[in-house]
Coordinates of N, CA, C and O in Angstrom, one line a residue:
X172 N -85.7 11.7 -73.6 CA -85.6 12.8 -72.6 C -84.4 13.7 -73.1 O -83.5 13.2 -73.7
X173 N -84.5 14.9 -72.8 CA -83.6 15.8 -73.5 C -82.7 16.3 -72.2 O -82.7 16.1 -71.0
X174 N -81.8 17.2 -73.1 CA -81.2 17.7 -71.6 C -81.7 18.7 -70.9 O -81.4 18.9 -69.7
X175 N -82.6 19.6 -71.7 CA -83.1 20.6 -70.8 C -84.5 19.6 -69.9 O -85.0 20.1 -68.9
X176 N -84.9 18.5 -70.4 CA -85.7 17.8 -69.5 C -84.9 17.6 -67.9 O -85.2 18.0 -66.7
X177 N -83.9 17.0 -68.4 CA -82.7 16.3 -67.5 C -82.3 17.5 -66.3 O -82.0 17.2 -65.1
X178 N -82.5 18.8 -66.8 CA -81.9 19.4 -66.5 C -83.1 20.4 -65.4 O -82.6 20.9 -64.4
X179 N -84.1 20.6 -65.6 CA -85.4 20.7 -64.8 C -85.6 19.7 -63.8 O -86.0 20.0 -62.7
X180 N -85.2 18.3 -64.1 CA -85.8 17.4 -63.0 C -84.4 17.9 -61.9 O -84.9 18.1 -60.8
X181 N -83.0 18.1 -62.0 CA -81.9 18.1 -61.3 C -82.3 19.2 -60.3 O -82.2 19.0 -59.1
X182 N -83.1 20.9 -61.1 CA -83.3 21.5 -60.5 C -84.5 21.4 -59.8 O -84.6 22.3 -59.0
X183 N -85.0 20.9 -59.7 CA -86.6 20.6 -59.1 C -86.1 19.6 -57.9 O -86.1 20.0 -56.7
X184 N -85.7 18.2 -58.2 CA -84.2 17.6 -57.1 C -83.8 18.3 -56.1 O -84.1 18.1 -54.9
X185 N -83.2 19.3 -56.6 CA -82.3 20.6 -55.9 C -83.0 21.3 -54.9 O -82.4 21.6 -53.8
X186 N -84.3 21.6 -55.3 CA -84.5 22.8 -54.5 C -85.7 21.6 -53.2 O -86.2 22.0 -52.2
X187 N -85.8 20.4 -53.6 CA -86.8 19.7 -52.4 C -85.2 19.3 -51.5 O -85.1 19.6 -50.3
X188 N -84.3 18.9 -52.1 CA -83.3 18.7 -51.0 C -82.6 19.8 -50.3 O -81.7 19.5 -49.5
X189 N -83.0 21.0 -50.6 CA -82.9 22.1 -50.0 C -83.6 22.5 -49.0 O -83.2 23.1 -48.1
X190 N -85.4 22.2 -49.3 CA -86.4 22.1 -48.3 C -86.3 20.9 -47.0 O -86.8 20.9 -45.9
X191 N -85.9 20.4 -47.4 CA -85.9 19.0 -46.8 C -84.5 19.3 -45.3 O -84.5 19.2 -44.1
X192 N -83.3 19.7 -46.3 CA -82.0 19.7 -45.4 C -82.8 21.6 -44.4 O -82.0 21.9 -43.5
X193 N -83.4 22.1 -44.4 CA -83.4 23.6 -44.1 C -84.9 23.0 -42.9 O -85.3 23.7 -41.9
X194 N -85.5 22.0 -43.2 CA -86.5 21.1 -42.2 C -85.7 20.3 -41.0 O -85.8 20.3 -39.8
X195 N -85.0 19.6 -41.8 CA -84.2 19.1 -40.9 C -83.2 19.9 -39.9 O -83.0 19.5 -38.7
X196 N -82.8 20.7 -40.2 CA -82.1 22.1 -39.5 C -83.3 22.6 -38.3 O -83.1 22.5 -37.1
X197 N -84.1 23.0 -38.6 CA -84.6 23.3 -38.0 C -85.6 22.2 -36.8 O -86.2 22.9 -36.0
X198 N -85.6 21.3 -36.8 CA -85.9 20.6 -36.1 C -85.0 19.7 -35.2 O -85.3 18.9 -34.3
X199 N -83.9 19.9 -35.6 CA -81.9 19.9 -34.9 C -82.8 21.1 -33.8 O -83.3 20.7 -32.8
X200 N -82.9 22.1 -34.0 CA -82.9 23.3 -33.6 C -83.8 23.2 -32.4 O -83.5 23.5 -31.3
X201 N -84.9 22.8 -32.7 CA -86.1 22.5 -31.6 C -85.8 21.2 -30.5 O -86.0 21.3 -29.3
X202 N -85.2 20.3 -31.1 CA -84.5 19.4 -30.5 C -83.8 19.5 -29.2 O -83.8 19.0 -28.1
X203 N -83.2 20.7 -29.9 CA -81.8 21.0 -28.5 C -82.3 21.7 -27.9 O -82.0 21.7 -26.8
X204 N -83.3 22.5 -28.4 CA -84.0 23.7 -27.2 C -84.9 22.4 -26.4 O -84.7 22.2 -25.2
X205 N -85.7 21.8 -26.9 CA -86.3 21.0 -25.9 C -85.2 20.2 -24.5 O -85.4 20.3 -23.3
X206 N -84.2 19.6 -25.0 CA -83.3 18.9 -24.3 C -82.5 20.2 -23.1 O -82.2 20.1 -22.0
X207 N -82.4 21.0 -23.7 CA -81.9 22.5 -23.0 C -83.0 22.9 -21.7 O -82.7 23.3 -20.6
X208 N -84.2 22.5 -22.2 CA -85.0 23.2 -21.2 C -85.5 22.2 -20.4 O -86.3 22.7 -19.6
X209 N -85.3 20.5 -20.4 CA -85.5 19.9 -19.4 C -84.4 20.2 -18.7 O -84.5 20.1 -17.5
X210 N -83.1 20.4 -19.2 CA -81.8 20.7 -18.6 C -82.2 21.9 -16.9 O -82.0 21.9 -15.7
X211 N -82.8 22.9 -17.9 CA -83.1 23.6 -17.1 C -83.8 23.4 -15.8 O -83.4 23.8 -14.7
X212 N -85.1 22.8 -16.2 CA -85.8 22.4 -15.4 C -85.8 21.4 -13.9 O -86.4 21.0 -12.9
X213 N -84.3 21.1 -14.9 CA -84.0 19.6 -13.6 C -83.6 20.4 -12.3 O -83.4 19.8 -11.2
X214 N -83.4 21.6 -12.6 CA -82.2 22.4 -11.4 C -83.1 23.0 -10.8 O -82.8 23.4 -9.7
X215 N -85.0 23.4 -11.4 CA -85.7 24.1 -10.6 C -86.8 23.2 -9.9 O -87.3 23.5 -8.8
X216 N -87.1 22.3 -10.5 CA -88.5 20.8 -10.1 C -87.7 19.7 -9.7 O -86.7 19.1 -10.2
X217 N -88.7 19.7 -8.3 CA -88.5 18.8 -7.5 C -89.1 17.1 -8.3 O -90.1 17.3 -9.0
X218 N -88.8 15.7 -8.2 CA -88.5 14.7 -8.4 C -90.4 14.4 -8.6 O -90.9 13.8 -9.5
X219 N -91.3 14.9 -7.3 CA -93.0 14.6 -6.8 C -93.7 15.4 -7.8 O -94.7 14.9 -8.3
X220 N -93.2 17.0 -8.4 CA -93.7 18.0 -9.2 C -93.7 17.2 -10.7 O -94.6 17.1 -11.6
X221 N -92.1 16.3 -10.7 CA -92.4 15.8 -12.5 C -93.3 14.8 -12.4 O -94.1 14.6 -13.3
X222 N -93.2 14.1 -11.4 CA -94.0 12.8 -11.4 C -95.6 13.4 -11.9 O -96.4 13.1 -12.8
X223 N -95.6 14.2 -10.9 CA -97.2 14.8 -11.1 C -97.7 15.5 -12.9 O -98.8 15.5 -13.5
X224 N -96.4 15.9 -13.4 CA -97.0 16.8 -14.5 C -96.9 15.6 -15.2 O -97.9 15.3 -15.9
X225 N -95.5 14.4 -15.3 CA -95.9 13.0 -16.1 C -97.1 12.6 -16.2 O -97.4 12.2 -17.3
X226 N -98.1 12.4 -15.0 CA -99.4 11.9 -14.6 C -100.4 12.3 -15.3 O -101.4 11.7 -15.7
X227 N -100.1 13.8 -15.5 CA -100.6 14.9 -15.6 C -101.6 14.7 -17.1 O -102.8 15.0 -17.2
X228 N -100.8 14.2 -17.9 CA -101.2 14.3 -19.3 C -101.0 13.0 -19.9 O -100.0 12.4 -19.6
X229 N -101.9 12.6 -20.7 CA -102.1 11.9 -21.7 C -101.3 11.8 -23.6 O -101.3 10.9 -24.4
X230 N -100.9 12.8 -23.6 CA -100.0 13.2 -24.6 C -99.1 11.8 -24.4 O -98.6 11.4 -23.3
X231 N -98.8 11.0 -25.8 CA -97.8 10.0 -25.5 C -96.7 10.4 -26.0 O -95.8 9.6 -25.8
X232 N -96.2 11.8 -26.7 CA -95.5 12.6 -27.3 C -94.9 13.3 -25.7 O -93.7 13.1 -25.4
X233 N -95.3 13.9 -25.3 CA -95.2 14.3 -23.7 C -94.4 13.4 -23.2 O -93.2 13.5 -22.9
X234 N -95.1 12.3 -22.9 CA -94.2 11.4 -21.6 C -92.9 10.6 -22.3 O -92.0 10.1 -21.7
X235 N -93.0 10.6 -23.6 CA -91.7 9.8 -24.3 C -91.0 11.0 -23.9 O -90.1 10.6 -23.1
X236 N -91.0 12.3 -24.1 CA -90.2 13.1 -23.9 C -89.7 12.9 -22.6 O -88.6 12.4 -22.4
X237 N -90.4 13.1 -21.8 CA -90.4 13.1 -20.2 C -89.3 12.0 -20.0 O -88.2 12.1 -19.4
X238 N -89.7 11.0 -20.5 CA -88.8 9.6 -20.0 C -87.6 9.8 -20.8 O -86.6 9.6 -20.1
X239 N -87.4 10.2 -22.2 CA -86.1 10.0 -22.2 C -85.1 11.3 -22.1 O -83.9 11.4 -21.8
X240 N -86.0 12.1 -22.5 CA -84.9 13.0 -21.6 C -84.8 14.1 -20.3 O -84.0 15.1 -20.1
X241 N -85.8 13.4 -19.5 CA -85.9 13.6 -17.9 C -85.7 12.6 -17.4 O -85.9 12.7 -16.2
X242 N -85.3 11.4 -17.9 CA -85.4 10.2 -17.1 C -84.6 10.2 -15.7 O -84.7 9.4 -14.8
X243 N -83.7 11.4 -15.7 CA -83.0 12.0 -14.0 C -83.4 12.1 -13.3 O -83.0 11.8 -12.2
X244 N -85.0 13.1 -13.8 CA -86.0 13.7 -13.0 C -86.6 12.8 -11.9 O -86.7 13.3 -10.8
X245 N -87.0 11.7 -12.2 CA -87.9 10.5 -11.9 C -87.8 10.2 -10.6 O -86.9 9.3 -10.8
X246 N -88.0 10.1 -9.6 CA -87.6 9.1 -8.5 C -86.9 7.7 -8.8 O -86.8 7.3 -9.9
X247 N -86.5 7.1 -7.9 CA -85.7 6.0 -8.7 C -86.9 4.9 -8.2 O -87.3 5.1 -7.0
X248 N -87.3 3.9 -8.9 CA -88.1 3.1 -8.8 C -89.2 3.5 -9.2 O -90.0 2.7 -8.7
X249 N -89.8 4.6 -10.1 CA -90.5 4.9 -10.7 C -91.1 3.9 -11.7 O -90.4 3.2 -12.4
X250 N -92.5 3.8 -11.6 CA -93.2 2.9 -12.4 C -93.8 3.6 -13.6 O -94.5 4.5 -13.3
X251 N -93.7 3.4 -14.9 CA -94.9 4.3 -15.9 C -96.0 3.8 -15.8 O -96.9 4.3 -16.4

């Protein structure tokens, strides 16, 4: 292997851990907007409205959301 070999694989390296860290950024990004907007939500929906939209859907991506970061929302003694 030579060094201009050596030297293509570093940059090729380079530029996926640049896609990679600039993915991860942005999904930081989506993250907090989602946690932001149940934030929001907690202050305008009533405890019976989340229950209902939890019920609501089948999405198991949805209600993991729902439960951990609405788990405020919930009534207390809430069953899944």
């Amino acid at each position: 292997m030579t060094a201009e070999d050596i030297q293509e694989i570093l940059e090729n390296l380079g530029e996926k851990v640049s896609i990679l860290a600039e993915e991860n950024r942005v999904r930081q990004t989506q993250h907090d907007a989602g946690r932001q907007l149940i934030s929001l939500l907690s202050t305008n929906i009533n405890k019976e409205d989340w229950v209902k939209i939890y019920q609501s859907t089948n999405d198991k991506f949805i209600k993991e959301i729902m439960l951990d970061w609405g788990a405020h929302l919930f009534p207390e003694g809430f069953v899944k």
